[in-house]
Amino acid sequence: MLNKKRIINIFAGIVMFVSIIFCILQSDNYHVFNLFSLPMFAALFAGSILVLVVTNTKNEFYIAMACFFVFIILFPIILLSYMRTPSGIYDGIGNVSDWIGFWGSYIGSIIGTIGAVMVSYWSTKKQLEESKKNDFINSLKLNDINLLNKIFERTNDVYYELENIHLDIGEMKFKEHIADKEKILTAFDNKFNAVVDPYGTFLNGQMMLFSYPSEEMKIKWNQIVKCVAHVRDEIIKSEEFMIDEEKLDDAYKKLLKSFLEFTEVVAASRGNLAGFAK
């Protein structure tokens, strides 16, 4: 089934073909189709080209080039039609060398203009593409900077909370009775899990959103995971056997150190991305 666009294309093509035939006949015999002048057929031909371009593209550059093409077709035909005498001779209007110079200059100007326009168009298009690409990359980096800001702030908060919980281990050392130690250890375990578990869920989610993830951040995050597992192992051992505050304290200090190292890497990554995004 023919749609509106296809009908327009077919009609424009027919008009273009008929115009070419009429223009050829007009050039062979000035008196053929006397009702239709050569400029009219040329205008129909050029107009058909313009209709085809406008119908099939929304690119302003191509439409402008089509208009320019129509002009360079119509101008010489109209010029020659008004200069031509009924006998078909350009009486007294310049000699051969003059016309050769005129058409050489005319065609050279057209070629130069088209070349300049095309070079300008493609260079501008390339610059726009590069600009869009850079804007997209910068938007990704700014997104990563925002993620790093969230991670940095949350990690600092968690570190200070873990430091407060660390005081429970020191309190266990001063207790003489096992029951008192176990009571503190149970509270310590609950507080530790309440801080570490939500942080782990938060960080895992944030790490998946990075466009340019830092390998060093991944390494330091894995180190935190290992330290958390070590602390939990010491808690389990203390619950099953005799509570060893020293081993638990050493494991916990390593965890705090891993948090500080992770924070430093996050800050460095944020600084690097901020420099690239400028």
PDB file of C-alpha atoms in Angstrom:
ATOM      1  CA  MET A   1       0.000   0.000   0.000  1.00  0.00           C
ATOM      2  CA  LEU A   2       1.386   3.409  -1.010  1.00  0.00           C
ATOM      3  CA  ASN A   3       1.810   5.926   1.757  1.00  0.00           C
ATOM      4  CA  LYS A   4       1.913   9.699   1.396  1.00  0.00           C
ATOM      5  CA  LYS A   5       5.706   9.879   1.348  1.00  0.00           C
ATOM      6  CA  ARG A   6       6.041   7.253  -1.391  1.00  0.00           C
ATOM      7  CA  ILE A   7       3.378   8.960  -3.537  1.00  0.00           C
ATOM      8  CA  ILE A   8       5.269  12.272  -3.275  1.00  0.00           C
ATOM      9  CA  ASN A   9       8.539  10.556  -4.217  1.00  0.00           C
ATOM     10  CA  ILE A  10       6.955   8.887  -7.262  1.00  0.00           C
ATOM     11  CA  PHE A  11       5.301  12.114  -8.410  1.00  0.00           C
ATOM     12  CA  ALA A  12       8.540  14.108  -7.984  1.00  0.00           C
ATOM     13  CA  GLY A  13      10.437  11.439  -9.935  1.00  0.00           C
ATOM     14  CA  ILE A  14       7.940  11.584 -12.819  1.00  0.00           C
ATOM     15  CA  VAL A  15       8.097  15.384 -12.915  1.00  0.00           C
ATOM     16  CA  MET A  16      11.895  15.235 -12.913  1.00  0.00           C
ATOM     17  CA  PHE A  17      11.963  12.734 -15.791  1.00  0.00           C
ATOM     18  CA  VAL A  18       9.445  14.683 -17.898  1.00  0.00           C
ATOM     19  CA  SER A  19      11.324  17.924 -17.217  1.00  0.00           C
ATOM     20  CA  ILE A  20      14.572  16.407 -18.477  1.00  0.00           C
ATOM     21  CA  ILE A  21      12.855  15.252 -21.706  1.00  0.00           C
ATOM     22  CA  PHE A  22      11.248  18.662 -22.276  1.00  0.00           C
ATOM     23  CA  CYS A  23      14.551  20.451 -21.600  1.00  0.00           C
ATOM     24  CA  ILE A  24      16.272  18.248 -24.203  1.00  0.00           C
ATOM     25  CA  LEU A  25      13.527  18.967 -26.745  1.00  0.00           C
ATOM     26  CA  GLN A  26      13.690  22.680 -26.009  1.00  0.00           C
ATOM     27  CA  SER A  27      17.446  22.705 -26.559  1.00  0.00           C
ATOM     28  CA  ASP A  28      17.052  20.941 -29.962  1.00  0.00           C
ATOM     29  CA  ASN A  29      14.214  23.088 -31.249  1.00  0.00           C
ATOM     30  CA  TYR A  30      13.371  26.436 -29.777  1.00  0.00           C
ATOM     31  CA  HIS A  31       9.798  26.324 -31.085  1.00  0.00           C
ATOM     32  CA  VAL A  32       8.850  22.909 -29.689  1.00  0.00           C
ATOM     33  CA  PHE A  33       6.364  23.095 -26.776  1.00  0.00           C
ATOM     34  CA  ASN A  34       6.078  26.786 -27.235  1.00  0.00           C
ATOM     35  CA  LEU A  35       3.668  27.086 -24.303  1.00  0.00           C
ATOM     36  CA  PHE A  36       6.367  25.894 -21.900  1.00  0.00           C
ATOM     37  CA  SER A  37       9.619  27.795 -21.666  1.00  0.00           C
ATOM     38  CA  LEU A  38      12.980  26.202 -20.908  1.00  0.00           C
ATOM     39  CA  PRO A  39      13.272  27.951 -17.511  1.00  0.00           C
ATOM     40  CA  MET A  40       9.931  26.457 -16.480  1.00  0.00           C
ATOM     41  CA  PHE A  41      11.088  22.921 -17.225  1.00  0.00           C
ATOM     42  CA  ALA A  42      14.368  23.613 -15.455  1.00  0.00           C
ATOM     43  CA  ALA A  43      12.433  24.960 -12.477  1.00  0.00           C
ATOM     44  CA  LEU A  44      10.266  21.828 -12.408  1.00  0.00           C
ATOM     45  CA  PHE A  45      13.371  19.628 -12.499  1.00  0.00           C
ATOM     46  CA  ALA A  46      15.130  21.578  -9.752  1.00  0.00           C
ATOM     47  CA  GLY A  47      11.941  21.753  -7.693  1.00  0.00           C
ATOM     48  CA  SER A  48      11.545  17.973  -7.942  1.00  0.00           C
ATOM     49  CA  ILE A  49      15.040  17.526  -6.538  1.00  0.00           C
ATOM     50  CA  LEU A  50      14.227  19.847  -3.655  1.00  0.00           C
ATOM     51  CA  VAL A  51      10.946  18.020  -2.933  1.00  0.00           C
ATOM     52  CA  LEU A  52      12.736  14.651  -2.868  1.00  0.00           C
ATOM     53  CA  VAL A  53      15.384  15.943  -0.464  1.00  0.00           C
ATOM     54  CA  VAL A  54      12.939  17.669   1.878  1.00  0.00           C
ATOM     55  CA  THR A  55      10.603  14.655   1.886  1.00  0.00           C
ATOM     56  CA  ASN A  56      13.309  12.106   2.646  1.00  0.00           C
ATOM     57  CA  THR A  57      15.499  13.922   5.163  1.00  0.00           C
ATOM     58  CA  LYS A  58      15.200  16.308   8.096  1.00  0.00           C
ATOM     59  CA  ASN A  59      18.888  17.221   7.993  1.00  0.00           C
ATOM     60  CA  GLU A  60      19.101  20.994   7.548  1.00  0.00           C
ATOM     61  CA  PHE A  61      22.503  20.725   5.889  1.00  0.00           C
ATOM     62  CA  TYR A  62      21.224  18.440   3.127  1.00  0.00           C
ATOM     63  CA  ILE A  63      18.204  20.685   2.562  1.00  0.00           C
ATOM     64  CA  ALA A  64      20.488  23.734   2.290  1.00  0.00           C
ATOM     65  CA  MET A  65      22.737  21.896  -0.167  1.00  0.00           C
ATOM     66  CA  ALA A  66      19.677  20.937  -2.233  1.00  0.00           C
ATOM     67  CA  CYS A  67      18.605  24.590  -2.375  1.00  0.00           C
ATOM     68  CA  PHE A  68      22.110  25.562  -3.473  1.00  0.00           C
ATOM     69  CA  PHE A  69      22.073  22.811  -6.117  1.00  0.00           C
ATOM     70  CA  VAL A  70      18.710  24.065  -7.403  1.00  0.00           C
ATOM     71  CA  PHE A  71      20.130  27.581  -7.676  1.00  0.00           C
ATOM     72  CA  ILE A  72      23.210  26.569  -9.653  1.00  0.00           C
ATOM     73  CA  ILE A  73      20.961  24.625 -12.058  1.00  0.00           C
ATOM     74  CA  LEU A  74      18.398  27.370 -12.575  1.00  0.00           C
ATOM     75  CA  PHE A  75      20.688  30.377 -12.778  1.00  0.00           C
ATOM     76  CA  PRO A  76      22.595  29.526 -15.991  1.00  0.00           C
ATOM     77  CA  ILE A  77      19.462  28.139 -17.706  1.00  0.00           C
ATOM     78  CA  ILE A  78      17.430  31.237 -16.960  1.00  0.00           C
ATOM     79  CA  LEU A  79      20.362  33.439 -17.961  1.00  0.00           C
ATOM     80  CA  LEU A  80      20.788  31.697 -21.293  1.00  0.00           C
ATOM     81  CA  SER A  81      17.047  31.621 -21.985  1.00  0.00           C
ATOM     82  CA  TYR A  82      16.735  35.380 -21.693  1.00  0.00           C
ATOM     83  CA  MET A  83      19.860  35.912 -23.793  1.00  0.00           C
ATOM     84  CA  ARG A  84      18.794  33.515 -26.534  1.00  0.00           C
ATOM     85  CA  THR A  85      17.216  34.916 -29.740  1.00  0.00           C
ATOM     86  CA  PRO A  86      14.352  33.222 -31.587  1.00  0.00           C
ATOM     87  CA  SER A  87      16.834  32.058 -34.206  1.00  0.00           C
ATOM     88  CA  GLY A  88      18.770  30.167 -31.554  1.00  0.00           C
ATOM     89  CA  ILE A  89      21.908  32.312 -31.855  1.00  0.00           C
ATOM     90  CA  TYR A  90      23.509  34.417 -29.137  1.00  0.00           C
ATOM     91  CA  ASP A  91      23.981  37.376 -31.457  1.00  0.00           C
ATOM     92  CA  GLY A  92      26.727  39.738 -30.456  1.00  0.00           C
ATOM     93  CA  ILE A  93      26.916  38.570 -26.857  1.00  0.00           C
ATOM     94  CA  GLY A  94      30.589  37.863 -26.330  1.00  0.00           C
ATOM     95  CA  ASN A  95      32.928  35.568 -28.221  1.00  0.00           C
ATOM     96  CA  VAL A  96      33.903  31.939 -27.556  1.00  0.00           C
ATOM     97  CA  SER A  97      36.849  32.761 -25.312  1.00  0.00           C
ATOM     98  CA  ASP A  98      34.640  35.057 -23.219  1.00  0.00           C
ATOM     99  CA  TRP A  99      32.071  32.306 -22.696  1.00  0.00           C
ATOM    100  CA  ILE A 100      34.768  29.744 -21.899  1.00  0.00           C
ATOM    101  CA  GLY A 101      36.153  32.112 -19.288  1.00  0.00           C
ATOM    102  CA  PHE A 102      32.688  32.760 -17.865  1.00  0.00           C
ATOM    103  CA  TRP A 103      31.733  29.091 -17.542  1.00  0.00           C
ATOM    104  CA  GLY A 104      35.153  28.155 -16.236  1.00  0.00           C
ATOM    105  CA  SER A 105      34.845  30.799 -13.539  1.00  0.00           C
ATOM    106  CA  TYR A 106      31.258  29.806 -12.790  1.00  0.00           C
ATOM    107  CA  ILE A 107      31.999  26.088 -12.465  1.00  0.00           C
ATOM    108  CA  GLY A 108      35.186  26.773 -10.501  1.00  0.00           C
ATOM    109  CA  SER A 109      33.275  28.957  -8.051  1.00  0.00           C
ATOM    110  CA  ILE A 110      30.661  26.224  -7.610  1.00  0.00           C
ATOM    111  CA  ILE A 111      33.305  23.549  -6.958  1.00  0.00           C
ATOM    112  CA  GLY A 112      35.170  25.809  -4.537  1.00  0.00           C
ATOM    113  CA  THR A 113      31.999  26.753  -2.682  1.00  0.00           C
ATOM    114  CA  ILE A 114      30.857  23.139  -2.393  1.00  0.00           C
ATOM    115  CA  GLY A 115      34.314  22.075  -1.218  1.00  0.00           C
ATOM    116  CA  ALA A 116      34.487  24.804   1.416  1.00  0.00           C
ATOM    117  CA  VAL A 117      30.976  24.023   2.649  1.00  0.00           C
ATOM    118  CA  MET A 118      31.664  20.272   2.869  1.00  0.00           C
ATOM    119  CA  VAL A 119      34.958  20.777   4.727  1.00  0.00           C
ATOM    120  CA  SER A 120      33.273  23.184   7.136  1.00  0.00           C
ATOM    121  CA  TYR A 121      30.332  20.826   7.638  1.00  0.00           C
ATOM    122  CA  TRP A 122      32.407  17.716   8.342  1.00  0.00           C
ATOM    123  CA  SER A 123      34.857  19.538  10.612  1.00  0.00           C
ATOM    124  CA  THR A 124      31.973  21.083  12.577  1.00  0.00           C
ATOM    125  CA  LYS A 125      30.219  17.720  12.749  1.00  0.00           C
ATOM    126  CA  LYS A 126      33.395  16.054  14.036  1.00  0.00           C
ATOM    127  CA  GLN A 127      33.854  18.763  16.672  1.00  0.00           C
ATOM    128  CA  LEU A 128      30.252  18.352  17.830  1.00  0.00           C
ATOM    129  CA  GLU A 129      30.678  14.579  18.067  1.00  0.00           C
ATOM    130  CA  GLU A 130      33.878  15.013  20.087  1.00  0.00           C
ATOM    131  CA  SER A 131      32.142  17.554  22.313  1.00  0.00           C
ATOM    132  CA  LYS A 132      29.201  15.195  22.914  1.00  0.00           C
ATOM    133  CA  LYS A 133      31.602  12.334  23.628  1.00  0.00           C
ATOM    134  CA  ASN A 134      33.570  14.440  26.115  1.00  0.00           C
ATOM    135  CA  ASP A 135      30.363  15.644  27.776  1.00  0.00           C
ATOM    136  CA  PHE A 136      29.189  12.032  28.123  1.00  0.00           C
ATOM    137  CA  ILE A 137      32.521  10.913  29.604  1.00  0.00           C
ATOM    138  CA  ASN A 138      32.528  13.864  31.998  1.00  0.00           C
ATOM    139  CA  SER A 139      28.974  13.042  33.096  1.00  0.00           C
ATOM    140  CA  LEU A 140      30.091   9.473  33.886  1.00  0.00           C
ATOM    141  CA  LYS A 141      33.072  10.756  35.841  1.00  0.00           C
ATOM    142  CA  LEU A 142      30.909  13.231  37.752  1.00  0.00           C
ATOM    143  CA  ASN A 143      28.578  10.356  38.607  1.00  0.00           C
ATOM    144  CA  ASP A 144      31.584   8.413  39.935  1.00  0.00           C
ATOM    145  CA  ILE A 145      32.677  11.429  41.974  1.00  0.00           C
ATOM    146  CA  ASN A 146      29.233  11.604  43.583  1.00  0.00           C
ATOM    147  CA  LEU A 147      29.436   7.889  44.397  1.00  0.00           C
ATOM    148  CA  LEU A 148      32.901   8.358  45.898  1.00  0.00           C
ATOM    149  CA  ASN A 149      31.612  11.232  48.038  1.00  0.00           C
ATOM    150  CA  LYS A 150      28.855   8.991  49.419  1.00  0.00           C
ATOM    151  CA  ILE A 151      31.281   6.140  50.048  1.00  0.00           C
ATOM    152  CA  PHE A 152      33.814   8.443  51.703  1.00  0.00           C
ATOM    153  CA  GLU A 153      31.256   9.934  54.080  1.00  0.00           C
ATOM    154  CA  ARG A 154      29.655   6.580  54.915  1.00  0.00           C
ATOM    155  CA  THR A 155      33.032   4.894  55.461  1.00  0.00           C
ATOM    156  CA  ASN A 156      34.125   7.651  57.842  1.00  0.00           C
ATOM    157  CA  ASP A 157      30.899   7.299  59.820  1.00  0.00           C
ATOM    158  CA  VAL A 158      31.295   3.521  60.015  1.00  0.00           C
ATOM    159  CA  TYR A 159      34.935   3.860  61.082  1.00  0.00           C
ATOM    160  CA  TYR A 160      34.011   6.090  64.029  1.00  0.00           C
ATOM    161  CA  GLU A 161      31.228   3.698  65.026  1.00  0.00           C
ATOM    162  CA  LEU A 162      33.671   0.777  64.933  1.00  0.00           C
ATOM    163  CA  GLU A 163      36.121   2.748  67.059  1.00  0.00           C
ATOM    164  CA  ASN A 164      33.423   3.189  69.701  1.00  0.00           C
ATOM    165  CA  ILE A 165      32.624  -0.531  69.596  1.00  0.00           C
ATOM    166  CA  HIS A 166      36.341  -1.257  70.016  1.00  0.00           C
ATOM    167  CA  LEU A 167      36.064   0.028  73.582  1.00  0.00           C
ATOM    168  CA  ASP A 168      34.072  -3.110  74.465  1.00  0.00           C
ATOM    169  CA  ILE A 169      37.141  -5.272  73.884  1.00  0.00           C
ATOM    170  CA  GLY A 170      39.110  -3.148  76.339  1.00  0.00           C
ATOM    171  CA  GLU A 171      36.271  -3.466  78.837  1.00  0.00           C
ATOM    172  CA  MET A 172      36.374  -7.291  78.530  1.00  0.00           C
ATOM    173  CA  LYS A 173      40.044  -7.290  79.509  1.00  0.00           C
ATOM    174  CA  PHE A 174      39.183  -5.758  82.884  1.00  0.00           C
ATOM    175  CA  LYS A 175      36.454  -8.277  83.701  1.00  0.00           C
ATOM    176  CA  GLU A 176      37.476 -11.231  85.800  1.00  0.00           C
ATOM    177  CA  HIS A 177      34.378 -13.421  85.547  1.00  0.00           C
ATOM    178  CA  ILE A 178      33.672 -15.330  82.356  1.00  0.00           C
ATOM    179  CA  ALA A 179      29.957 -14.535  82.558  1.00  0.00           C
ATOM    180  CA  ASP A 180      30.673 -10.824  82.499  1.00  0.00           C
ATOM    181  CA  LYS A 181      33.055 -11.259  79.577  1.00  0.00           C
ATOM    182  CA  GLU A 182      30.483 -13.290  77.636  1.00  0.00           C
ATOM    183  CA  LYS A 183      27.823 -10.683  78.264  1.00  0.00           C
ATOM    184  CA  ILE A 184      30.063  -7.933  76.866  1.00  0.00           C
ATOM    185  CA  LEU A 185      31.103 -10.183  73.963  1.00  0.00           C
ATOM    186  CA  THR A 186      27.470 -10.809  73.010  1.00  0.00           C
ATOM    187  CA  ALA A 187      26.708  -7.074  73.047  1.00  0.00           C
ATOM    188  CA  PHE A 188      29.892  -6.439  71.084  1.00  0.00           C
ATOM    189  CA  ASP A 189      28.918  -9.030  68.464  1.00  0.00           C
ATOM    190  CA  ASN A 190      25.428  -7.525  68.046  1.00  0.00           C
ATOM    191  CA  LYS A 191      26.723  -3.974  67.688  1.00  0.00           C
ATOM    192  CA  PHE A 192      29.467  -5.083  65.304  1.00  0.00           C
ATOM    193  CA  ASN A 193      27.020  -6.860  62.997  1.00  0.00           C
ATOM    194  CA  ALA A 194      24.577  -3.938  63.149  1.00  0.00           C
ATOM    195  CA  VAL A 195      27.284  -1.644  61.779  1.00  0.00           C
ATOM    196  CA  VAL A 196      29.152  -3.912  59.351  1.00  0.00           C
ATOM    197  CA  ASP A 197      26.269  -5.692  57.606  1.00  0.00           C
ATOM    198  CA  PRO A 198      24.403  -2.583  56.356  1.00  0.00           C
ATOM    199  CA  TYR A 199      27.715  -1.039  55.314  1.00  0.00           C
ATOM    200  CA  GLY A 200      28.623  -4.137  53.290  1.00  0.00           C
ATOM    201  CA  THR A 201      25.252  -4.057  51.505  1.00  0.00           C
ATOM    202  CA  PHE A 202      25.628  -0.339  50.820  1.00  0.00           C
ATOM    203  CA  LEU A 203      29.163  -0.615  49.446  1.00  0.00           C
ATOM    204  CA  ASN A 204      28.448  -3.623  47.247  1.00  0.00           C
ATOM    205  CA  GLY A 205      25.583  -1.698  45.654  1.00  0.00           C
ATOM    206  CA  GLN A 206      27.689   1.417  45.132  1.00  0.00           C
ATOM    207  CA  MET A 207      30.607  -0.486  43.601  1.00  0.00           C
ATOM    208  CA  MET A 208      28.291  -1.863  40.898  1.00  0.00           C
ATOM    209  CA  LEU A 209      27.327   1.661  39.796  1.00  0.00           C
ATOM    210  CA  PHE A 210      30.833   2.860  38.925  1.00  0.00           C
ATOM    211  CA  SER A 211      31.624   3.678  35.310  1.00  0.00           C
ATOM    212  CA  TYR A 212      35.364   3.769  35.977  1.00  0.00           C
ATOM    213  CA  PRO A 213      35.916   1.457  38.961  1.00  0.00           C
ATOM    214  CA  SER A 214      39.270   1.681  40.684  1.00  0.00           C
ATOM    215  CA  GLU A 215      41.158  -1.611  40.930  1.00  0.00           C
ATOM    216  CA  GLU A 216      42.883  -0.392  44.071  1.00  0.00           C
ATOM    217  CA  MET A 217      39.491   0.295  45.649  1.00  0.00           C
ATOM    218  CA  LYS A 218      38.422  -3.256  44.872  1.00  0.00           C
ATOM    219  CA  ILE A 219      41.602  -4.613  46.475  1.00  0.00           C
ATOM    220  CA  LYS A 220      41.135  -2.547  49.625  1.00  0.00           C
ATOM    221  CA  TRP A 221      37.446  -3.476  49.828  1.00  0.00           C
ATOM    222  CA  ASN A 222      38.345  -7.169  49.625  1.00  0.00           C
ATOM    223  CA  GLN A 223      40.848  -6.555  52.397  1.00  0.00           C
ATOM    224  CA  ILE A 224      38.065  -5.116  54.590  1.00  0.00           C
ATOM    225  CA  VAL A 225      35.908  -8.171  53.847  1.00  0.00           C
ATOM    226  CA  LYS A 226      38.741 -10.482  54.922  1.00  0.00           C
ATOM    227  CA  CYS A 227      39.329  -8.476  58.120  1.00  0.00           C
ATOM    228  CA  VAL A 228      35.608  -8.581  58.968  1.00  0.00           C
ATOM    229  CA  ALA A 229      35.643 -12.349  58.480  1.00  0.00           C
ATOM    230  CA  HIS A 230      38.713 -12.611  60.721  1.00  0.00           C
ATOM    231  CA  VAL A 231      37.021 -10.626  63.505  1.00  0.00           C
ATOM    232  CA  ARG A 232      33.940 -12.838  63.263  1.00  0.00           C
ATOM    233  CA  ASP A 233      36.095 -15.961  63.446  1.00  0.00           C
ATOM    234  CA  GLU A 234      37.666 -14.680  66.668  1.00  0.00           C
ATOM    235  CA  ILE A 235      34.216 -13.929  68.091  1.00  0.00           C
ATOM    236  CA  ILE A 236      33.039 -17.476  67.297  1.00  0.00           C
ATOM    237  CA  LYS A 237      36.186 -18.982  68.842  1.00  0.00           C
ATOM    238  CA  SER A 238      35.688 -16.863  71.951  1.00  0.00           C
ATOM    239  CA  GLU A 239      32.077 -18.034  72.265  1.00  0.00           C
ATOM    240  CA  GLU A 240      33.022 -21.717  71.965  1.00  0.00           C
ATOM    241  CA  PHE A 241      36.222 -21.725  74.001  1.00  0.00           C
ATOM    242  CA  MET A 242      38.024 -19.373  76.298  1.00  0.00           C
ATOM    243  CA  ILE A 243      37.711 -15.696  75.339  1.00  0.00           C
ATOM    244  CA  ASP A 244      41.008 -14.456  73.913  1.00  0.00           C
ATOM    245  CA  GLU A 245      40.767 -10.673  74.039  1.00  0.00           C
ATOM    246  CA  GLU A 246      44.267 -10.184  72.624  1.00  0.00           C
ATOM    247  CA  LYS A 247      43.617 -12.073  69.369  1.00  0.00           C
ATOM    248  CA  LEU A 248      40.240 -10.406  69.010  1.00  0.00           C
ATOM    249  CA  ASP A 249      41.842  -7.023  69.639  1.00  0.00           C
ATOM    250  CA  ASP A 250      44.575  -7.645  67.038  1.00  0.00           C
ATOM    251  CA  ALA A 251      42.001  -8.711  64.425  1.00  0.00           C
ATOM    252  CA  TYR A 252      39.886  -5.656  65.184  1.00  0.00           C
ATOM    253  CA  LYS A 253      42.853  -3.270  64.877  1.00  0.00           C
ATOM    254  CA  LYS A 254      43.651  -4.742  61.463  1.00  0.00           C
ATOM    255  CA  LEU A 255      40.042  -4.091  60.480  1.00  0.00           C
ATOM    256  CA  LEU A 256      40.254  -0.454  61.563  1.00  0.00           C
ATOM    257  CA  LYS A 257      43.509  -0.076  59.650  1.00  0.00           C
ATOM    258  CA  SER A 258      41.913  -1.533  56.514  1.00  0.00           C
ATOM    259  CA  PHE A 259      39.119   1.032  56.814  1.00  0.00           C
ATOM    260  CA  LEU A 260      41.633   3.872  56.994  1.00  0.00           C
ATOM    261  CA  GLU A 261      43.477   2.563  53.932  1.00  0.00           C
ATOM    262  CA  PHE A 262      40.234   2.191  52.039  1.00  0.00           C
ATOM    263  CA  THR A 263      39.268   5.777  52.909  1.00  0.00           C
ATOM    264  CA  GLU A 264      42.619   7.045  51.612  1.00  0.00           C
ATOM    265  CA  VAL A 265      42.127   5.205  48.306  1.00  0.00           C
ATOM    266  CA  VAL A 266      38.598   6.608  47.960  1.00  0.00           C
ATOM    267  CA  ALA A 267      39.867  10.142  48.562  1.00  0.00           C
ATOM    268  CA  ALA A 268      42.690   9.677  46.015  1.00  0.00           C
ATOM    269  CA  SER A 269      40.283   8.270  43.387  1.00  0.00           C
ATOM    270  CA  ARG A 270      37.939  11.194  43.947  1.00  0.00           C
ATOM    271  CA  GLY A 271      40.797  13.653  43.462  1.00  0.00           C
ATOM    272  CA  ASN A 272      41.950  11.965  40.245  1.00  0.00           C
ATOM    273  CA  LEU A 273      38.470  11.963  38.729  1.00  0.00           C
ATOM    274  CA  ALA A 274      37.894  15.582  39.748  1.00  0.00           C
ATOM    275  CA  GLY A 275      41.074  16.531  37.872  1.00  0.00           C
ATOM    276  CA  PHE A 276      40.012  14.659  34.714  1.00  0.00           C
ATOM    277  CA  ALA A 277      36.472  16.076  34.801  1.00  0.00           C
ATOM    278  CA  LYS A 278      37.649  19.697  34.692  1.00  0.00           C
TER     279      LYS A 278
END
